Amino acid sequence: MLLGIETSCDETAAAVLDCDHRVRSSIIFSQVADHQPYGGVVPELASRCHVQALAGVVETALAEAGIGWDAVSGLAVTRGPGLATSLLTGVVYARALATRLCVPLFGVNHLIGHLHSIWLRGDEPPLAPVYPHLILLVSGGHTCLVRRDDPQTWRVLGQTLDDAAGEALDKGARLLGLGYPGGPEIQRLAVSGDPSAIPFPRGLPAPGSGGWDHPFSFSGLKTALLYHLRKNPGDLAVDRLPHVAASYQAAVVDTLIRRVEQACREAGDIALIGCAGGVARNQRLREALNQLGQRIGRPVVFAAPDVCADNAAMIAAAAAACYAPLFPDGSGTDVDPNLAVTTR
Ligand code: KG4
Ligand code: ZN
């Protein structure tokens, strides 16, 4: 039984994974309500909330899995990337616990955790990974396209040069006077809007920019929305907002899909397309990626909705699949707020 712990941002999470990689429990304590008044995550508030919640969340995860401390045979904790003080909360707690329980501790890259989330199927056995595959990781803090050739080998084909896809949705929602987090708010309004009402730019940076074959960029889109609203203040009216939200969401999704298609066609040998991260919950993105899969004849796998956003099950899964063989002595738990997806 592997106990996973995740405190990189504004979710305090713990999960228990059994030896067949089935999720025996996954507890996520969201701090969204605490940060909502500020329109985004306040780092010091986040770490204080983690301190208050973590022990209870871990105990609940063990209770839901129906196990005691003595059944825990290893610990996995997120060591980066994320908010420095939030990461420290989880790592310090996990180190103390691992010492007390005399079990190995694995420091996990949060982004590699997201890559593993696509196979998890709750208390059912996970899907069998298919290689090579391409994963679009889209969250509030990250947007990248990763190629995986086997559990230990991956290559980043593209990353955002500025804002992440979720960040673009959050910032766009703010300009539209909507709540935080913005992605679900934009999706809710977009349902009744016309996605072709406003031709927002699909501003793809040139291939090769920033050192990536398939880079992403969203800051121009956000600026385009700002200027559009300055020029057309009437678009903030209740009857126009759904059209603006639908058009903005369509621009974000198109930008992502075009890159995935290009990377798939270029690589030629991609056997499967995966999608993970909080934005992978987006309905339009799911439809568009499924359509792309059909068009180019590739299966598409999405992280299940309960493991799209930050969670500890994916941290334990990553440790089980690719860290445990590498760090049997429990090394590699230094906190690194800027840990890149290219780093173990
Ligand atoms: O993975 P996540 O929970 O946290 C990070 O690691 O960043 O992702 C949060 C992001 C936020 O930007 C939020 O607006 C976005 O995921 N998000 C969505 C949806 N649900 C969450 N974006 C679009 N559509 C959704 N349904
Ligand atoms: Zn995340």
PDB file of N, CA and C and ligand atoms in Angstrom, residues 8 110 114 139 142 309-310 314, ligand 2:
ATOM      1  N   SER A   8       0.943  20.775  -3.613  1.00  0.00           N
ATOM      2  CA  SER A   8       1.749  21.728  -4.392  1.00  0.00           C
ATOM      3  C   SER A   8       1.074  23.076  -4.598  1.00  0.00           C
ATOM      4  N   HIS A 110       5.272  16.658  -9.794  1.00  0.00           N
ATOM      5  CA  HIS A 110       3.821  16.827  -9.936  1.00  0.00           C
ATOM      6  C   HIS A 110       3.354  16.619 -11.392  1.00  0.00           C
ATOM      7  N   HIS A 114       0.656  14.007 -13.208  1.00  0.00           N
ATOM      8  CA  HIS A 114      -0.439  14.249 -14.159  1.00  0.00           C
ATOM      9  C   HIS A 114      -0.345  13.288 -15.356  1.00  0.00           C
ATOM     10  N   SER A 139      -3.317  22.522 -17.436  1.00  0.00           N
ATOM     11  CA  SER A 139      -3.831  22.860 -16.105  1.00  0.00           C
ATOM     12  C   SER A 139      -3.758  24.359 -15.908  1.00  0.00           C
ATOM     13  N   HIS A 142       0.234  24.904 -15.993  1.00  0.00           N
ATOM     14  CA  HIS A 142       1.083  24.290 -17.014  1.00  0.00           C
ATOM     15  C   HIS A 142       0.313  23.927 -18.277  1.00  0.00           C
ATOM     16  N   ALA A 309      -8.005  17.234 -11.923  1.00  0.00           N
ATOM     17  CA  ALA A 309      -7.446  18.295 -11.082  1.00  0.00           C
ATOM     18  C   ALA A 309      -6.417  17.670 -10.142  1.00  0.00           C
ATOM     19  N   ASP A 310      -5.725  18.515  -9.372  1.00  0.00           N
ATOM     20  CA  ASP A 310      -4.664  18.018  -8.499  1.00  0.00           C
ATOM     21  C   ASP A 310      -5.202  16.994  -7.497  1.00  0.00           C
ATOM     22  N   MET A 314      -2.566  10.268  -8.349  1.00  0.00           N
ATOM     23  CA  MET A 314      -1.620  10.312  -9.479  1.00  0.00           C
ATOM     24  C   MET A 314      -0.171  10.392  -8.983  1.00  0.00           C
TER      25      MET A 314
HETATM   26 ZN    ZN B   2      -1.576  20.085 -11.341  1.00  0.00          ZN
END
